PDB file of C-alpha atoms in Angstrom:
ATOM      1  CA  MET A   1      99.725 117.933 104.594  1.00  0.00           C
ATOM      2  CA  ARG A   2     102.762 118.006 102.084  1.00  0.00           C
ATOM      3  CA  VAL A   3     105.984 116.898 103.336  1.00  0.00           C
ATOM      4  CA  SER A   4     109.099 116.155 101.123  1.00  0.00           C
ATOM      5  CA  PHE A   5     112.231 114.424 102.009  1.00  0.00           C
ATOM      6  CA  SER A   6     113.666 113.856  98.738  1.00  0.00           C
ATOM      7  CA  LEU A   7     113.288 110.127  98.728  1.00  0.00           C
ATOM      8  CA  ARG A   8     113.556 109.575  94.782  1.00  0.00           C
ATOM      9  CA  LYS A   9     116.569 107.146  95.407  1.00  0.00           C
ATOM     10  CA  MET A  10     114.556 104.945  97.778  1.00  0.00           C
ATOM     11  CA  PHE A  11     111.994 104.063  94.950  1.00  0.00           C
ATOM     12  CA  CYS A  12     112.898 101.035  92.445  1.00  0.00           C
ATOM     13  CA  SER A  13     113.520 101.789  88.769  1.00  0.00           C
ATOM     14  CA  THR A  14     111.419 100.616  86.181  1.00  0.00           C
ATOM     15  CA  ALA A  15     113.866  98.309  84.049  1.00  0.00           C
ATOM     16  CA  ARG A  16     113.481  95.900  87.175  1.00  0.00           C
ATOM     17  CA  PHE A  17     109.963  95.992  87.546  1.00  0.00           C
ATOM     18  CA  ARG A  18     108.091  95.744  83.960  1.00  0.00           C
ATOM     19  CA  PHE A  19     107.768  92.360  82.396  1.00  0.00           C
ATOM     20  CA  GLY A  20     105.810  91.129  79.065  1.00  0.00           C
ATOM     21  CA  GLU A  21     101.959  90.513  78.256  1.00  0.00           C
ATOM     22  CA  LYS A  22     100.108  90.651  81.153  1.00  0.00           C
ATOM     23  CA  MET A  23      97.884  87.223  82.205  1.00  0.00           C
ATOM     24  CA  ALA A  24      95.286  86.603  84.984  1.00  0.00           C
ATOM     25  CA  THR A  25      96.041  87.183  88.551  1.00  0.00           C
ATOM     26  CA  GLN A  26      93.811  86.452  91.346  1.00  0.00           C
ATOM     27  CA  LEU A  27      93.104  89.055  94.440  1.00  0.00           C
ATOM     28  CA  THR A  28      91.613  88.149  97.261  1.00  0.00           C
ATOM     29  CA  TRP A  29      90.766  90.768 100.041  1.00  0.00           C
ATOM     30  CA  TYR A  30      90.256  89.309 103.604  1.00  0.00           C
ATOM     31  CA  GLY A  31      89.407  92.743 105.235  1.00  0.00           C
ATOM     32  CA  GLN A  32      91.249  95.215 106.830  1.00  0.00           C
ATOM     33  CA  SER A  33      94.602  95.503 104.753  1.00  0.00           C
ATOM     34  CA  GLY A  34      94.971  91.684 104.298  1.00  0.00           C
ATOM     35  CA  TYR A  35      95.455  90.142 100.815  1.00  0.00           C
ATOM     36  CA  LYS A  36      96.044  86.930  99.124  1.00  0.00           C
ATOM     37  CA  VAL A  37      97.714  87.046  95.691  1.00  0.00           C
ATOM     38  CA  THR A  38      98.001  83.946  92.982  1.00  0.00           C
ATOM     39  CA  THR A  39     100.084  84.944  90.598  1.00  0.00           C
ATOM     40  CA  PRO A  40      99.932  84.208  86.504  1.00  0.00           C
ATOM     41  CA  GLY A  41     102.749  81.507  87.440  1.00  0.00           C
ATOM     42  CA  GLY A  42     100.769  79.674  89.954  1.00  0.00           C
ATOM     43  CA  LYS A  43     102.440  81.127  93.006  1.00  0.00           C
ATOM     44  CA  THR A  44     100.620  82.609  96.081  1.00  0.00           C
ATOM     45  CA  PHE A  45     101.702  85.024  98.767  1.00  0.00           C
ATOM     46  CA  LEU A  46      99.587  87.007 101.284  1.00  0.00           C
ATOM     47  CA  ILE A  47     100.183  90.753 102.381  1.00  0.00           C
ATOM     48  CA  ASP A  48      99.143  91.424 105.842  1.00  0.00           C
ATOM     49  CA  PRO A  49      97.337  88.497 106.695  1.00  0.00           C
ATOM     50  CA  TRP A  50      95.151  88.995 109.201  1.00  0.00           C
ATOM     51  CA  LEU A  51      92.181  86.841 108.509  1.00  0.00           C
ATOM     52  CA  THR A  52      90.507  86.205 111.588  1.00  0.00           C
ATOM     53  CA  ASN A  53      89.646  90.195 111.627  1.00  0.00           C
ATOM     54  CA  PRO A  54      85.923  91.366 112.731  1.00  0.00           C
ATOM     55  CA  VAL A  55      84.797  92.179 109.257  1.00  0.00           C
ATOM     56  CA  PHE A  56      85.702  88.484 107.914  1.00  0.00           C
ATOM     57  CA  ASP A  57      82.961  86.106 109.090  1.00  0.00           C
ATOM     58  CA  LYS A  58      84.879  83.160 107.376  1.00  0.00           C
ATOM     59  CA  GLY A  59      88.128  83.883 108.664  1.00  0.00           C
ATOM     60  CA  LYS A  60      88.911  81.306 110.886  1.00  0.00           C
ATOM     61  CA  ASP A  61      87.493  78.522 107.768  1.00  0.00           C
ATOM     62  CA  GLU A  62      89.825  80.417 105.563  1.00  0.00           C
ATOM     63  CA  LEU A  63      92.708  80.045 107.670  1.00  0.00           C
ATOM     64  CA  ALA A  64      92.138  76.421 108.422  1.00  0.00           C
ATOM     65  CA  ALA A  65      92.034  75.895 104.593  1.00  0.00           C
ATOM     66  CA  LEU A  66      94.997  77.806 103.593  1.00  0.00           C
ATOM     67  CA  SER A  67      98.031  75.585 101.728  1.00  0.00           C
ATOM     68  CA  ASN A  68     100.346  76.190  99.403  1.00  0.00           C
ATOM     69  CA  ILE A  69     101.367  79.481 100.689  1.00  0.00           C
ATOM     70  CA  ASP A  70     104.907  80.597  99.205  1.00  0.00           C
ATOM     71  CA  LEU A  71     105.433  84.210 100.850  1.00  0.00           C
ATOM     72  CA  ILE A  72     104.300  86.409 103.551  1.00  0.00           C
ATOM     73  CA  LEU A  73     104.637  89.965 103.034  1.00  0.00           C
ATOM     74  CA  LEU A  74     104.394  92.323 105.887  1.00  0.00           C
ATOM     75  CA  THR A  75     104.448  96.320 105.991  1.00  0.00           C
ATOM     76  CA  HIS A  76     104.597  96.871 109.438  1.00  0.00           C
ATOM     77  CA  GLY A  77     104.650  95.232 112.769  1.00  0.00           C
ATOM     78  CA  HIS A  78     101.068  96.158 114.292  1.00  0.00           C
ATOM     79  CA  GLY A  79      98.868  93.218 115.516  1.00  0.00           C
ATOM     80  CA  ASP A  80      96.387  93.688 112.320  1.00  0.00           C
ATOM     81  CA  HIS A  81      98.831  93.619 110.006  1.00  0.00           C
ATOM     82  CA  VAL A  82     101.079  90.510 111.261  1.00  0.00           C
ATOM     83  CA  GLY A  83      97.828  89.112 111.953  1.00  0.00           C
ATOM     84  CA  ASP A  84      97.779  85.264 111.462  1.00  0.00           C
ATOM     85  CA  SER A  85     101.054  85.393 109.715  1.00  0.00           C
ATOM     86  CA  VAL A  86     103.009  82.915 112.751  1.00  0.00           C
ATOM     87  CA  GLN A  87     100.287  80.179 112.383  1.00  0.00           C
ATOM     88  CA  ILE A  88     100.085  80.594 108.688  1.00  0.00           C
ATOM     89  CA  ALA A  89     104.124  80.225 108.546  1.00  0.00           C
ATOM     90  CA  ARG A  90     104.112  77.221 111.033  1.00  0.00           C
ATOM     91  CA  LYS A  91     101.497  75.459 108.800  1.00  0.00           C
ATOM     92  CA  THR A  92     102.734  76.118 105.178  1.00  0.00           C
ATOM     93  CA  GLY A  93     106.429  76.828 105.535  1.00  0.00           C
ATOM     94  CA  ALA A  94     105.771  80.310 103.495  1.00  0.00           C
ATOM     95  CA  LYS A  95     109.014  82.551 104.057  1.00  0.00           C
ATOM     96  CA  LEU A  96     108.698  86.067 105.503  1.00  0.00           C
ATOM     97  CA  VAL A  97     109.337  89.200 103.524  1.00  0.00           C
ATOM     98  CA  ALA A  98     109.693  92.477 105.648  1.00  0.00           C
ATOM     99  CA  ASN A  99     112.305  94.615 106.183  1.00  0.00           C
ATOM    100  CA  ALA A 100     115.027  93.636 108.264  1.00  0.00           C
ATOM    101  CA  ASP A 101     114.022  95.305 111.687  1.00  0.00           C
ATOM    102  CA  LEU A 102     110.535  93.919 111.212  1.00  0.00           C
ATOM    103  CA  SER A 103     111.613  90.449 110.453  1.00  0.00           C
ATOM    104  CA  ALA A 104     113.995  90.345 113.640  1.00  0.00           C
ATOM    105  CA  ALA A 105     111.175  91.512 115.687  1.00  0.00           C
ATOM    106  CA  VAL A 106     108.563  88.884 114.141  1.00  0.00           C
ATOM    107  CA  VAL A 107     111.143  86.151 114.919  1.00  0.00           C
ATOM    108  CA  SER A 108     112.225  87.005 117.950  1.00  0.00           C
ATOM    109  CA  VAL A 109     109.205  88.011 119.912  1.00  0.00           C
ATOM    110  CA  LEU A 110     106.102  86.399 118.097  1.00  0.00           C
ATOM    111  CA  GLY A 111     107.898  82.730 116.986  1.00  0.00           C
ATOM    112  CA  TYR A 112     108.038  83.406 113.205  1.00  0.00           C
ATOM    113  CA  PRO A 113     110.124  80.272 112.127  1.00  0.00           C
ATOM    114  CA  SER A 114     113.576  81.929 111.761  1.00  0.00           C
ATOM    115  CA  ASP A 115     114.227  79.094 108.945  1.00  0.00           C
ATOM    116  CA  GLN A 116     111.731  81.066 106.918  1.00  0.00           C
ATOM    117  CA  ALA A 117     113.212  84.406 107.640  1.00  0.00           C
ATOM    118  CA  GLY A 118     116.434  84.825 106.165  1.00  0.00           C
ATOM    119  CA  ALA A 119     118.498  87.018 104.490  1.00  0.00           C
ATOM    120  CA  ASP A 120     116.990  86.159 100.676  1.00  0.00           C
ATOM    121  CA  THR A 121     113.860  87.307 101.735  1.00  0.00           C
ATOM    122  CA  THR A 122     114.642  89.997 104.241  1.00  0.00           C
ATOM    123  CA  GLY A 123     115.285  93.723 102.808  1.00  0.00           C
ATOM    124  CA  HIS A 124     114.712  97.473 103.488  1.00  0.00           C
ATOM    125  CA  ILE A 125     113.561 100.621 102.213  1.00  0.00           C
ATOM    126  CA  GLY A 126     115.051 101.138  98.693  1.00  0.00           C
ATOM    127  CA  GLY A 127     116.134  97.730  98.071  1.00  0.00           C
ATOM    128  CA  GLN A 128     114.407  94.827  95.821  1.00  0.00           C
ATOM    129  CA  LEU A 129     114.042  91.440  96.166  1.00  0.00           C
ATOM    130  CA  THR A 130     113.986  88.951  93.518  1.00  0.00           C
ATOM    131  CA  LEU A 131     111.778  86.102  94.672  1.00  0.00           C
ATOM    132  CA  LEU A 132     110.615  82.560  93.576  1.00  0.00           C
ATOM    133  CA  ASP A 133     112.617  82.513  90.508  1.00  0.00           C
ATOM    134  CA  GLY A 134     111.970  85.706  89.347  1.00  0.00           C
ATOM    135  CA  GLU A 135     108.255  85.141  89.435  1.00  0.00           C
ATOM    136  CA  VAL A 136     107.812  87.784  92.242  1.00  0.00           C
ATOM    137  CA  LYS A 137     109.600  91.230  92.743  1.00  0.00           C
ATOM    138  CA  VAL A 138     109.198  93.241  95.922  1.00  0.00           C
ATOM    139  CA  CYS A 139     110.476  96.433  96.519  1.00  0.00           C
ATOM    140  CA  PHE A 140     110.391  98.415 100.199  1.00  0.00           C
ATOM    141  CA  VAL A 141     109.005 102.263  99.503  1.00  0.00           C
ATOM    142  CA  PRO A 142     108.762 104.627 102.423  1.00  0.00           C
ATOM    143  CA  ALA A 143     105.511 104.997 104.865  1.00  0.00           C
ATOM    144  CA  MET A 144     104.449 107.334 107.522  1.00  0.00           C
ATOM    145  CA  HIS A 145     103.596 105.602 110.517  1.00  0.00           C
ATOM    146  CA  GLY A 146     104.656 103.299 113.378  1.00  0.00           C
ATOM    147  CA  SER A 147     106.006  99.908 113.441  1.00  0.00           C
ATOM    148  CA  THR A 148     105.882  97.679 116.835  1.00  0.00           C
ATOM    149  CA  VAL A 149     105.101  93.780 117.974  1.00  0.00           C
ATOM    150  CA  ARG A 150     103.642  92.382 120.711  1.00  0.00           C
ATOM    151  CA  LYS A 151     103.583  89.183 122.152  1.00  0.00           C
ATOM    152  CA  ASN A 152     100.217  89.645 123.610  1.00  0.00           C
ATOM    153  CA  GLU A 153      97.810  92.614 124.315  1.00  0.00           C
ATOM    154  CA  ASN A 154      99.325  92.913 127.768  1.00  0.00           C
ATOM    155  CA  SER A 155     102.996  92.902 126.350  1.00  0.00           C
ATOM    156  CA  PRO A 156     104.917  96.181 126.249  1.00  0.00           C
ATOM    157  CA  PRO A 157     105.543  97.038 122.748  1.00  0.00           C
ATOM    158  CA  VAL A 158     108.964  95.888 120.972  1.00  0.00           C
ATOM    159  CA  ALA A 159     110.371  98.060 118.107  1.00  0.00           C
ATOM    160  CA  ALA A 160     110.074  96.543 114.767  1.00  0.00           C
ATOM    161  CA  GLY A 161     111.772  99.230 112.605  1.00  0.00           C
ATOM    162  CA  MET A 162     110.499 101.426 110.149  1.00  0.00           C
ATOM    163  CA  PRO A 163     106.886 100.808 108.644  1.00  0.00           C
ATOM    164  CA  THR A 164     106.765 100.531 104.792  1.00  0.00           C
ATOM    165  CA  GLY A 165     104.910 100.091 101.802  1.00  0.00           C
ATOM    166  CA  LEU A 166     105.201  97.775  99.154  1.00  0.00           C
ATOM    167  CA  VAL A 167     105.562  97.891  95.272  1.00  0.00           C
ATOM    168  CA  ILE A 168     105.362  94.171  93.968  1.00  0.00           C
ATOM    169  CA  SER A 169     105.529  92.982  90.533  1.00  0.00           C
ATOM    170  CA  THR A 170     104.342  89.683  89.014  1.00  0.00           C
ATOM    171  CA  ARG A 171     105.838  88.071  86.059  1.00  0.00           C
ATOM    172  CA  ASN A 172     103.258  88.656  83.031  1.00  0.00           C
ATOM    173  CA  GLY A 173     100.954  90.321  85.859  1.00  0.00           C
ATOM    174  CA  PRO A 174     100.182  93.563  87.363  1.00  0.00           C
ATOM    175  CA  THR A 175     102.500  95.860  89.266  1.00  0.00           C
ATOM    176  CA  ILE A 176     100.604  96.177  92.785  1.00  0.00           C
ATOM    177  CA  TYR A 177     101.604  99.202  95.359  1.00  0.00           C
ATOM    178  CA  HIS A 178     100.471  98.651  98.771  1.00  0.00           C
ATOM    179  CA  THR A 179     100.724 101.709 100.763  1.00  0.00           C
ATOM    180  CA  GLY A 180     100.598  99.633 104.174  1.00  0.00           C
ATOM    181  CA  ASP A 181      99.553 102.218 106.716  1.00  0.00           C
ATOM    182  CA  THR A 182     100.397 105.560 106.059  1.00  0.00           C
ATOM    183  CA  GLY A 183      99.807 109.224 106.296  1.00  0.00           C
ATOM    184  CA  PHE A 184      99.844 111.756 103.110  1.00  0.00           C
ATOM    185  CA  PHE A 185     103.226 112.637 101.954  1.00  0.00           C
ATOM    186  CA  SER A 186     103.910 114.174  98.865  1.00  0.00           C
ATOM    187  CA  ASP A 187     106.868 112.012  97.917  1.00  0.00           C
ATOM    188  CA  MET A 188     104.698 109.003  97.385  1.00  0.00           C
ATOM    189  CA  ALA A 189     104.563 110.693  93.785  1.00  0.00           C
ATOM    190  CA  ARG A 190     108.114 109.090  93.019  1.00  0.00           C
ATOM    191  CA  VAL A 191     106.434 105.528  93.538  1.00  0.00           C
ATOM    192  CA  SER A 192     105.093 105.850  90.159  1.00  0.00           C
ATOM    193  CA  ASP A 193     108.429 107.356  88.760  1.00  0.00           C
ATOM    194  CA  HIS A 194     109.810 104.416  87.726  1.00  0.00           C
ATOM    195  CA  ASN A 195     106.871 102.222  87.729  1.00  0.00           C
ATOM    196  CA  GLN A 196     103.484 102.100  86.359  1.00  0.00           C
ATOM    197  CA  ILE A 197     101.287 101.254  89.330  1.00  0.00           C
ATOM    198  CA  ASP A 198      98.606  98.907  87.916  1.00  0.00           C
ATOM    199  CA  ILE A 199      96.856  98.507  91.316  1.00  0.00           C
ATOM    200  CA  MET A 200      96.984 100.784  94.511  1.00  0.00           C
ATOM    201  CA  LEU A 201      95.939  98.932  97.641  1.00  0.00           C
ATOM    202  CA  VAL A 202      95.216 101.975  99.661  1.00  0.00           C
ATOM    203  CA  CYS A 203      94.472 102.794 103.504  1.00  0.00           C
ATOM    204  CA  ILE A 204      91.198 105.165 103.996  1.00  0.00           C
ATOM    205  CA  GLY A 205      90.161 104.918 107.404  1.00  0.00           C
ATOM    206  CA  ASP A 206      91.147 107.751 108.755  1.00  0.00           C
ATOM    207  CA  HIS A 207      92.465 108.006 112.312  1.00  0.00           C
ATOM    208  CA  PHE A 208      95.402 106.245 112.315  1.00  0.00           C
ATOM    209  CA  THR A 209      95.762 106.562 108.684  1.00  0.00           C
ATOM    210  CA  MET A 210      94.964 108.601 105.745  1.00  0.00           C
ATOM    211  CA  GLY A 211      91.007 109.249 105.449  1.00  0.00           C
ATOM    212  CA  PRO A 212      89.398 109.542 102.233  1.00  0.00           C
ATOM    213  CA  VAL A 213      90.389 113.278 101.502  1.00  0.00           C
ATOM    214  CA  HIS A 214      94.129 112.422 101.813  1.00  0.00           C
ATOM    215  CA  ALA A 215      93.858 109.214 100.054  1.00  0.00           C
ATOM    216  CA  ALA A 216      92.343 110.627  97.118  1.00  0.00           C
ATOM    217  CA  GLU A 217      95.374 112.745  96.789  1.00  0.00           C
ATOM    218  CA  ALA A 218      97.762 109.932  97.325  1.00  0.00           C
ATOM    219  CA  VAL A 219      95.852 108.177  94.267  1.00  0.00           C
ATOM    220  CA  LYS A 220      96.244 111.344  91.899  1.00  0.00           C
ATOM    221  CA  LEU A 221      99.708 111.577  92.693  1.00  0.00           C
ATOM    222  CA  VAL A 222     100.626 107.839  92.076  1.00  0.00           C
ATOM    223  CA  GLY A 223      98.116 107.908  88.965  1.00  0.00           C
ATOM    224  CA  PRO A 224      97.265 103.874  89.422  1.00  0.00           C
ATOM    225  CA  LYS A 225      94.976 102.110  86.824  1.00  0.00           C
ATOM    226  CA  MET A 226      92.924 100.887  89.645  1.00  0.00           C
ATOM    227  CA  THR A 227      92.409 101.463  92.908  1.00  0.00           C
ATOM    228  CA  ILE A 228      91.134  99.244  96.034  1.00  0.00           C
ATOM    229  CA  PRO A 229      90.393 100.692  99.402  1.00  0.00           C
ATOM    230  CA  ASN A 230      91.395  98.969 102.730  1.00  0.00           C
ATOM    231  CA  HIS A 231      91.818  99.765 106.127  1.00  0.00           C
ATOM    232  CA  TYR A 232      88.268 101.183 107.199  1.00  0.00           C
ATOM    233  CA  GLY A 233      85.229  99.629 108.852  1.00  0.00           C
ATOM    234  CA  THR A 234      86.917  97.110 111.156  1.00  0.00           C
ATOM    235  CA  PHE A 235      86.730  99.135 114.217  1.00  0.00           C
ATOM    236  CA  PRO A 236      84.468 102.250 114.917  1.00  0.00           C
ATOM    237  CA  VAL A 237      87.032 104.742 114.888  1.00  0.00           C
ATOM    238  CA  LEU A 238      87.943 103.577 111.247  1.00  0.00           C
ATOM    239  CA  THR A 239      85.295 106.054 110.062  1.00  0.00           C
ATOM    240  CA  GLY A 240      86.459 106.618 106.251  1.00  0.00           C
ATOM    241  CA  THR A 241      83.967 104.980 103.615  1.00  0.00           C
ATOM    242  CA  PRO A 242      84.525 103.693  99.957  1.00  0.00           C
ATOM    243  CA  ASP A 243      81.571 106.070  99.138  1.00  0.00           C
ATOM    244  CA  GLU A 244      83.546 109.254 100.671  1.00  0.00           C
ATOM    245  CA  PHE A 245      86.585 108.185  99.003  1.00  0.00           C
ATOM    246  CA  GLY A 246      84.719 107.831  95.792  1.00  0.00           C
ATOM    247  CA  GLU A 247      83.549 111.097  96.029  1.00  0.00           C
ATOM    248  CA  LYS A 248      87.098 112.778  96.864  1.00  0.00           C
ATOM    249  CA  LEU A 249      88.484 110.516  93.642  1.00  0.00           C
ATOM    250  CA  LYS A 250      85.835 112.195  91.607  1.00  0.00           C
ATOM    251  CA  LYS A 251      86.161 115.892  92.919  1.00  0.00           C
ATOM    252  CA  ALA A 252      90.031 115.443  92.524  1.00  0.00           C
ATOM    253  CA  GLY A 253      89.496 114.574  88.970  1.00  0.00           C
ATOM    254  CA  VAL A 254      91.587 111.388  89.053  1.00  0.00           C
ATOM    255  CA  LYS A 255      91.371 109.134  86.674  1.00  0.00           C
ATOM    256  CA  THR A 256      91.397 105.394  87.945  1.00  0.00           C
ATOM    257  CA  GLU A 257      89.337 102.550  88.152  1.00  0.00           C
ATOM    258  CA  LEU A 258      87.557 102.373  91.672  1.00  0.00           C
ATOM    259  CA  ARG A 259      87.092  98.695  92.571  1.00  0.00           C
ATOM    260  CA  VAL A 260      85.403  98.468  96.012  1.00  0.00           C
ATOM    261  CA  MET A 261      86.215  94.937  97.377  1.00  0.00           C
ATOM    262  CA  LYS A 262      84.070  92.476  99.891  1.00  0.00           C
ATOM    263  CA  PRO A 263      85.657  90.633 102.592  1.00  0.00           C
ATOM    264  CA  GLY A 264      86.458  87.382 101.039  1.00  0.00           C
ATOM    265  CA  GLU A 265      85.647  88.386  97.555  1.00  0.00           C
ATOM    266  CA  THR A 266      87.924  87.122  94.859  1.00  0.00           C
ATOM    267  CA  ILE A 267      88.527  89.222  91.657  1.00  0.00           C
ATOM    268  CA  THR A 268      90.562  88.189  88.622  1.00  0.00           C
ATOM    269  CA  ILE A 269      92.637  90.945  87.190  1.00  0.00           C
TER     270      ILE A 269
END
């Protein structure tokens, strides 16, 4: 599937995202689409932090031990991405980084502390946020999916705006593209027009998102130095696997370092 929406203006420019010599960055995968990133400057943020997911056995222990979280970044409102955000925010004081509609829904429906979800950390597609005194920069980019929030399993869904991917740069660290949940669309190539993507965190599970075939094609368009698959194996319907993904990357002639992480694993970049 190739769909073009002429979205070039919705991606951020290179001058805003490139920093100097790269230093050590810590990246932890929690399973599904959840990550923790510790920057070279010692700041820590979470992306789609569903720690208590079915594939991370130590999720509850990790949740209890979390401290000093500066930011929580969300791609969209589904429960497997918002995850444990509210509990973490109340515990740590972490500010919410999300598009304006999602931020409003997470505050009003789920109870995220409103004083931790202000305009300074709220943006929208095509916009860029400079955070933590410039240690972190976040640009919201398009994703092809849906976005609703639910107070609980028996509550009706509440619209939470457009889903997004996130392009995240850290001072003296890597530029990370988290695709969020998305289907394949050709304008994903625009992400790397103005940004050298060091790490692409890409959904491969199929059924609700790209499977291995389309995920490999997306990686080919973006051209990251390293690719880390996510959003697979958490539920039976998410049938895409890293092995199949690796085969499709090889078949497509994609030059990237494929790094398959285990839930709870931390790597140094």
